[in-house]
Each structure stands twice: as structure tokens, then as C-alpha cells.
Amino acid sequence: MWRMTEWDMAPAQRLELIEQCLALGVTSFDHADIYGDYGVETLFGEALALKPSLRDSMQIVSKCGIKLLSAKHPSHTIQHYDTSAAHIAASVETSLRALRTDYLDLLLIHRPDPLMDFDDIAGAFTRLREQGKVKHFGVSNFSRHQFEALNRRIALATNQVEFSPLHLAPMFDETFDGLQDLGVAPMIWSPLGGGRLFSGGDAAGERLRAVIQRVADDVQRPFASVVFAWIMQLPCRPVPLTGSGRIAAIAEAVEATEFTLSRTQWFEILRAARGHEVA
Amino acid sequence: MWRMTEWDMAPAQRLELIEQCLALGVTSFDHADIYGDYGVETLFGEALALKPSLRDSMQIVSKCGIKLLSAKHPSHTIQHYDTSAAHIAASVETSLRALRTDYLDLLLIHRPDPLMDFDDIAGAFTRLREQGKVKHFGVSNFSRHQFEALNRRIALATNQVEFSPLHLAPMFDETFDGLQDLGVAPMIWSPLGGGRLFSGGDAAGERLRAVIQRVADDVQRPFASVVFAWIMQLPCRPVPLTGSGRIAAIAEAVEATEFTLSRTQWFEILRAARGHEVA
Amino acid sequence: MWRMTEWDMAPAQRLELIEQCLALGVTSFDHADIYGDYGVETLFGEALALKPSLRDSMQIVSKCGIKLLSAKHPSHTIQHYDTSAAHIAASVETSLRALRTDYLDLLLIHRPDPLMDFDDIAGAFTRLREQGKVKHFGVSNFSRHQFEALNRRIALATNQVEFSPLHLAPMFDETFDGLQDLGVAPMIWSPLGGGRLFSGGDAAGERLRAVIQRVADDVQRPFASVVFAWIMQLPCRPVPLTGSGRIAAIAEAVEATEFTLSRTQWFEILRAARGHEVA
């Protein structure tokens, strides 16, 4: 939902989009305190307030730990992190108020903070669960080892990381191997490379696009669906997010659950993404 | 045995080489389904069929998981990996038929596959062991963390990796430290840098060669024996492979078990290999 | 104490410095067999011999495992490592004699040695503890994984690593995360970048110096105290060393225990050190 402030929708339109998502089986909504200059949660909450009964049919994810420069927060004189127990607790209170709900389904630490104290964070999480304010916990953009250090203190439900044919790092830097090892599914942000997969880019990007399109033609599925399927086929079972406000685009993501690529097709996309054969 | 197809030997000559190896105490023969364009296992099996009683005196290693472009496999339209349980089982059947034996002593996954499912592989391995078709299991070219993830599911006997004075990565990227920690000995492929240690190369390569030769002169051992000894002295107890079909070359590898280098000599070779002193 | 040979002090002056340190609450003295061309331990021992009763008020740290080129050791024809059990035991004997004491509080392996055998080292450590010659053990310049491999065999008290605003690696390469995870505090060498933080350097170095100075002005503390405070605020609780022989400089390190920086100040120094904002 991080782009919701850009969509310029009235509350009723936002509610309509939410209901269309739910009808498609898309029931998780991904937030962060900072999205839309600290504004998205409020927009979502306004829509939810029009039909509070929807709350039980959805899972709300939010994040905390980044402090952005913002006119709304004049005390922030530098972009930085705060993963102190006090900030985590305060951030959840603000998110709950903005979202017009009394609990989050999932709370993530947004970025690994050099000052994070694993025990403090686990303590803050435990108190939030005891208070009924957050049901599950996770992290975002953590390395394998950071994930495992916190996960030893409190069970984590996910690590939300960037991954796409344009950003392969988690497949080769232990992140996905480590999550598969623990049986934890990553959430994926920017699975379509922030839209760059569709247009623009250099010659390498065009070659990649052509290969994905050819596979899409072969399996007679939309281009975006092929990318989502390519990601979801990984053995750590990634759950890609979509940042779109168009229900048609969201439907293409859902369509990826209806088919799988052959290994040949899968490696054709990998080869195009890396620019070389596997060894 | 990966170059056996290049040696142009008649079956009886291959048998002679095998018997000479056994006489030297070299009893492990390293194969892969793909070696020699999917041909080496058959050549070895033809030789073994001339004297099947040798089977009990040797250990046969093979590998699976890579699908090469080959006239013998027109369905392979791209070089890729397949570590599915079905492919592992099918590959072992093919290897056993080609090798004219009813079991492998050791089966390795040839390369880490982005699509590998640790549980599936462990399941496939377990079934092969129960069927008596494979006695032990391992991997090749795996990172420390990939090794440990699979090793948590089924005990692995080795990680076969590239290492030589021309390729030091496993000594500094956790691979050897991790294996020592677990008490697992790596197998080493290309311990002589695919022959590049003996000739050619740039100025750095020549300096390295000169240092190894000086040490060889000091200890009065063959050049290749010094390299093998240098490798085997590592605390993870590496087992180097030789890719040679010349029995004299194989004997030089065996000779490396008869002496050790001083720490001074060992670090002289390391310094020449890295081009700088230790810190 | 690694620069003690450069200070050109008489034994009584060295004793005075030691007593001034103790009066400030600085009770740990960091040595290595090799410091000052194998000379520092002897200088320290001469001073201690003037007032042996001080021994109980201090902790003496030493290290072993490096063999330097030195006129005192003509057998060393190349700079190299030796972490064999025999060398560890012999090095401790030499250190004890030079330091005029019958025990070390802490013994560190100075550098990770490609030939180190984790079991052998743990065995050597265990014997030294049983003999009462060394109370605690640790390592220096080890990676997270090397630390953990040895720590599984014998409990380690620290990993002494280089860290400063000019050398951030341990904060991002798992070293600090791993130590925090285990509850082990690192010791920090060159916390002031070997003095380079104070003067010289390129434009980036000057910008960093200006930011630290501004923070120092804000909190009304010495420049060096701010750097020490910045380091000690990390959640792995680092213990910085000072290499100075001036008691005023040592007092500035101690002053860092009296205040903490705000998160804003802490991240201003991090941004200046890296040259970019956090993500």
C-alpha cells in the first residue's frame, strides 16, 4: 500500500479497492508507519472505518524503525533508525490509531539498525503480543544472520526483502537459503523491479524483457504473472507484494498461483537476468 | 575420471589404469553423469565389466543435478540444473547402468541449484540409501551455509570444491573453516589448477611456480607432490583428486602422503599464491 | 601497550603511567608477544617488578600466533602464523617470563591462521587453564564464523578487532551482530584510526572530523571522548583500547563512560563516516 497517497482516491474508492482485493483472495495489506510521508496508514484507516466488519477478513502488516525527515516530524533532523523498545511501542500505537484497528497481524522492523539490541526488540515484541496489539512479528531487509539472531529470541514470521529478476541478491547471499532452512517464507518487495521490468532500461534489460515475454507467450499468461510465478517457484516459497492500485494488476499477481513454469523456462529467465549461463 | 573420453584408451587399457591405481592405494574413482558429454561412466563401466571382482576394492563416486546441452539429450534446450527427487533417482539409475554396478559409494549434488529443496533432496537420498543403491551422500561447489542446511537433514560425507594455489577461495570464504568445524573432509577438484600451475600464466604465475619449485628442490620431491602436500596439510584434511590418466602423475599425488612441509615452506607458497605477506 | 617501546621511558616512568591508569580505573593492559619487536612485555615487566603488588589490581592480556621477521628470531625467514599447541604453550612461557608474572588474565590468538586446528587450540587453552597460567581465552581479527567454531570448543571471552569511524567493517560483516548474539563484548583496536581521525586525510576525512567536532562542541566533551562514546554505544558493548602513553589521552577515553550521544548525533557521525544516509 506504500503508494496509496499517490493514487488520489476518495475513501469510498479506497474501500472499493480493498473489497476487490479481498474478493480476489488478496487479504494481506502491507503498510509502514512512514509510507506516503507518514500518511498511508491514515488513508487506509479512513476506508476501513467505512466498513469495520472487513477487519476480520484481512491481515494488516506494518513496520517501524525508520525515522524520516518530514514536516510532520520536525524533531527528525537526520534520516535514521530507532529500534528502541520505546520507539517500537510508540510507533505501534500511532499505527493502530491511524489504521483504526486495535491490532496488527504482523509487525516488522523495517531495516537492520546498527544500534539494534536483539534482546530489547524481542522484549518489545513480547509485550506487544501480551497486550494483544500485535499477533506476529518479523523483519525486513535483514541478512540471514541478523534474522537468525532475532529469531532465536522470538519466532519471526517473515523477512520482507527486495527480489526480482532485476535484483537477485537474496538468491545468492544466503537470505533465501537461510529462510528455506528455517521453513520461513520471505515477503518480496518490488517483485517487478518497481516497474522497470516493463519498460526502459539498457540493452540487458531489453533482452530480459524479451525472454520473459517469450515465456509469457508460450504459457499464454500475462507478462507480470510470469514474473510472479518465477518468484513463487523458489523453494523458500516467497510471497510477492504488489504495489499497484489497479485491480487488474493485482489480478495478474493472483493468476501466478494458477500455473508453474518448466525448469527450462525458469532457467531461461535466470540466464537472461544474470547475462550468463549457470556453471 | 572426467577426462577419460580424451584419453582414447581401449577397454583393456582403462582396466590396466584402474588396476595400477588400486595397486598404488588410489581406490576412489570420481565420476559424474555429465563427464565426457555423458560418456565417461560408460567407458569406466566397460573396463570394470572386464574384471567385475575389482568392484569391492574401489569406491565409486558420481554426481547429478546438471543438465548439459548434448546431442544425447535433445530435450535440454538450455544448460540448467535439476535437483528434483525424480531427476536424482533417474540419474542414479542411468549411472549404475553405465558403470555396470549396482551401487554407488558416494553420490554428490553437482552444483547448488537455486530451485533445490533441501527436504526433497534429503528424501531422495534417504530412499536411495534404503534401496541400497547409494551408500553415502555429499555435495559439490556448495557454500558453507548450503552444506550445513542439507547436512542438518541428512549427514553429508563431503563437499567437493575447487582449490589450488591458483584458487584460494575456500580457505577464506568459510568453506574450509565450516567443514573443519563439522569434521567433514572436502574433496578437491583441480588441485593443480587444471595444469596451469605447470606452465603458462602471467608474471605472478611464474613467481608462484618458481617458489613451489624451490620448495620441491628443498624437500627433494616432485613439483606436483609438493602442491598436493600443501593442500593436504590443511586442518580440514582435504582429499585432492587427480584428473590425470598417466599413472606416473597419479603416483606423484600419492607421494604427497609421505612428507609434510614446514610452516615456513607452507607460508612461502601461500605468500607466492596471494602475492602478499600475511597480516 | 603496543607502542611502549617508542615512548622511551625509564622503568620508574612506566610504573608511574601504570599507576595513573589504575587510578583512573583503567585496569586492563593489552600486550602481544610481538609488540615492539618482541620487546614491550619485557618493558612492562620491568616496571611491574618495581611494585609487584600491583599485579592483583590489573588484568594482563597477551597474544600469540604471529611469527615476525626479527633479529631476535633468526629462524623466522618469513612472516607467518603458528597456532600449533606447542607454539601457544611456548609463547605463553616467554610472555610470563617477560611480564614477570605467573599468569595471564586473557590470552588471544592474534590472527586467524589458515593452518589452525580448532581442536588443537582448544586443547592448548584447556591445558594452560588447568596449569593456572592463563585464566581466560579469546581471539583477535577473527570472522564471526571462525570465532563461533572455536567458541564451540572452549568459551571465548572476546574477539579483539579493528573498528573506528574510519574502519566500519565489523558493524556490517556479521562480526558485531554475532558477538552481540552470543553476549560477548569485542575489544577494539585503533578506535581512533591510529590517530588519522585527528589530522590529515582527504576531503571525506575532513568532513568526518568536522562532524565529530560539532558533536563534541554540542556535548561539551573532548573530540576523542566522543569517538569512544560513539563506539561504546553499540549494543555488543565494545571495549575500546587506547594506544597512547599520555595519561591525558587515556583520561579522555575514560570520560566517554560518563555520557551518551543522542541517536541523532550517533547517526550524524555514521553518515559522515560512510558518506551517505542510511537506506
mmCIF file of C-alpha atoms in Angstrom, chain A residues 144-145 148 171-172 174 176-178 180-183 230 233-235 237 263-271 277-279, chain B residues 66-67 69 75-84 111 113-119 143 145-146 148-150 152-153 174:
data_model
loop_
_atom_site.group_PDB
_atom_site.id
_atom_site.type_symbol
_atom_site.label_atom_id
_atom_site.label_comp_id
_atom_site.label_asym_id
_atom_site.label_seq_id
_atom_site.Cartn_x
_atom_site.Cartn_y
_atom_site.Cartn_z
ATOM 1 C CA ARG A 144 20.434 -14.215 7.163
ATOM 2 C CA HIS A 145 22.452 -13.791 10.326
ATOM 3 C CA GLU A 148 18.592 -15.773 12.895
ATOM 4 C CA MET A 171 19.030 -15.892 -4.035
ATOM 5 C CA PHE A 172 22.826 -15.906 -3.797
ATOM 6 C CA GLU A 174 22.224 -16.865 1.911
ATOM 7 C CA PHE A 176 16.679 -17.402 0.740
ATOM 8 C CA ASP A 177 18.727 -20.498 1.662
ATOM 9 C CA GLY A 178 18.545 -19.493 5.317
ATOM 10 C CA GLN A 180 14.147 -22.197 3.459
ATOM 11 C CA ASP A 181 16.306 -23.904 6.083
ATOM 12 C CA LEU A 182 14.075 -22.499 8.841
ATOM 13 C CA GLY A 183 10.812 -23.000 6.959
ATOM 14 C CA TRP A 230 9.029 -17.283 -11.448
ATOM 15 C CA GLN A 233 8.518 -21.205 -7.640
ATOM 16 C CA LEU A 234 11.544 -20.777 -5.379
ATOM 17 C CA PRO A 235 11.732 -23.426 -2.659
ATOM 18 C CA ARG A 237 8.044 -20.115 -1.093
ATOM 19 C CA ARG A 263 12.654 -25.765 -15.297
ATOM 20 C CA THR A 264 13.757 -24.837 -18.812
ATOM 21 C CA GLN A 265 11.604 -21.695 -18.764
ATOM 22 C CA TRP A 266 12.708 -20.847 -15.244
ATOM 23 C CA PHE A 267 16.407 -21.047 -16.139
ATOM 24 C CA GLU A 268 15.868 -19.108 -19.378
ATOM 25 C CA ILE A 269 14.668 -16.183 -17.269
ATOM 26 C CA LEU A 270 17.534 -16.640 -14.795
ATOM 27 C CA ARG A 271 20.078 -16.665 -17.632
ATOM 28 C CA GLU A 277 24.640 -19.468 -18.149
ATOM 29 C CA VAL A 278 24.787 -21.406 -14.871
ATOM 30 C CA ALA A 279 28.169 -23.070 -14.274
ATOM 31 C CA ILE B 66 23.359 -30.579 -14.071
ATOM 32 C CA LYS B 67 21.624 -30.871 -17.441
ATOM 33 C CA LEU B 69 23.299 -29.279 -23.876
ATOM 34 C CA SER B 75 15.285 -32.164 -24.634
ATOM 35 C CA HIS B 76 17.931 -29.996 -22.951
ATOM 36 C CA THR B 77 17.479 -26.665 -24.702
ATOM 37 C CA ILE B 78 19.412 -24.699 -22.081
ATOM 38 C CA GLN B 79 22.179 -25.672 -19.658
ATOM 39 C CA HIS B 80 20.424 -25.847 -16.302
ATOM 40 C CA TYR B 81 20.115 -27.664 -13.003
ATOM 41 C CA ASP B 82 17.638 -30.253 -11.849
ATOM 42 C CA THR B 83 17.801 -31.352 -8.244
ATOM 43 C CA SER B 84 14.266 -32.687 -8.072
ATOM 44 C CA ARG B 111 26.140 -27.610 -8.118
ATOM 45 C CA ASP B 113 20.627 -25.133 -7.576
ATOM 46 C CA PRO B 114 18.517 -22.030 -6.833
ATOM 47 C CA LEU B 115 15.488 -24.309 -7.066
ATOM 48 C CA MET B 116 16.840 -27.005 -4.746
ATOM 49 C CA ASP B 117 14.507 -28.044 -1.954
ATOM 50 C CA PHE B 118 16.589 -29.315 0.959
ATOM 51 C CA ASP B 119 13.840 -31.614 2.209
ATOM 52 C CA SER B 143 28.778 -22.723 0.200
ATOM 53 C CA HIS B 145 25.620 -22.455 4.560
ATOM 54 C CA GLN B 146 24.150 -24.551 1.800
ATOM 55 C CA GLU B 148 25.002 -27.045 6.582
ATOM 56 C CA ALA B 149 21.352 -26.679 5.582
ATOM 57 C CA LEU B 150 21.341 -30.021 3.752
ATOM 58 C CA ARG B 152 21.052 -30.874 9.011
ATOM 59 C CA ARG B 153 18.617 -33.095 7.073
ATOM 60 C CA GLU B 174 34.215 -20.081 5.362
#
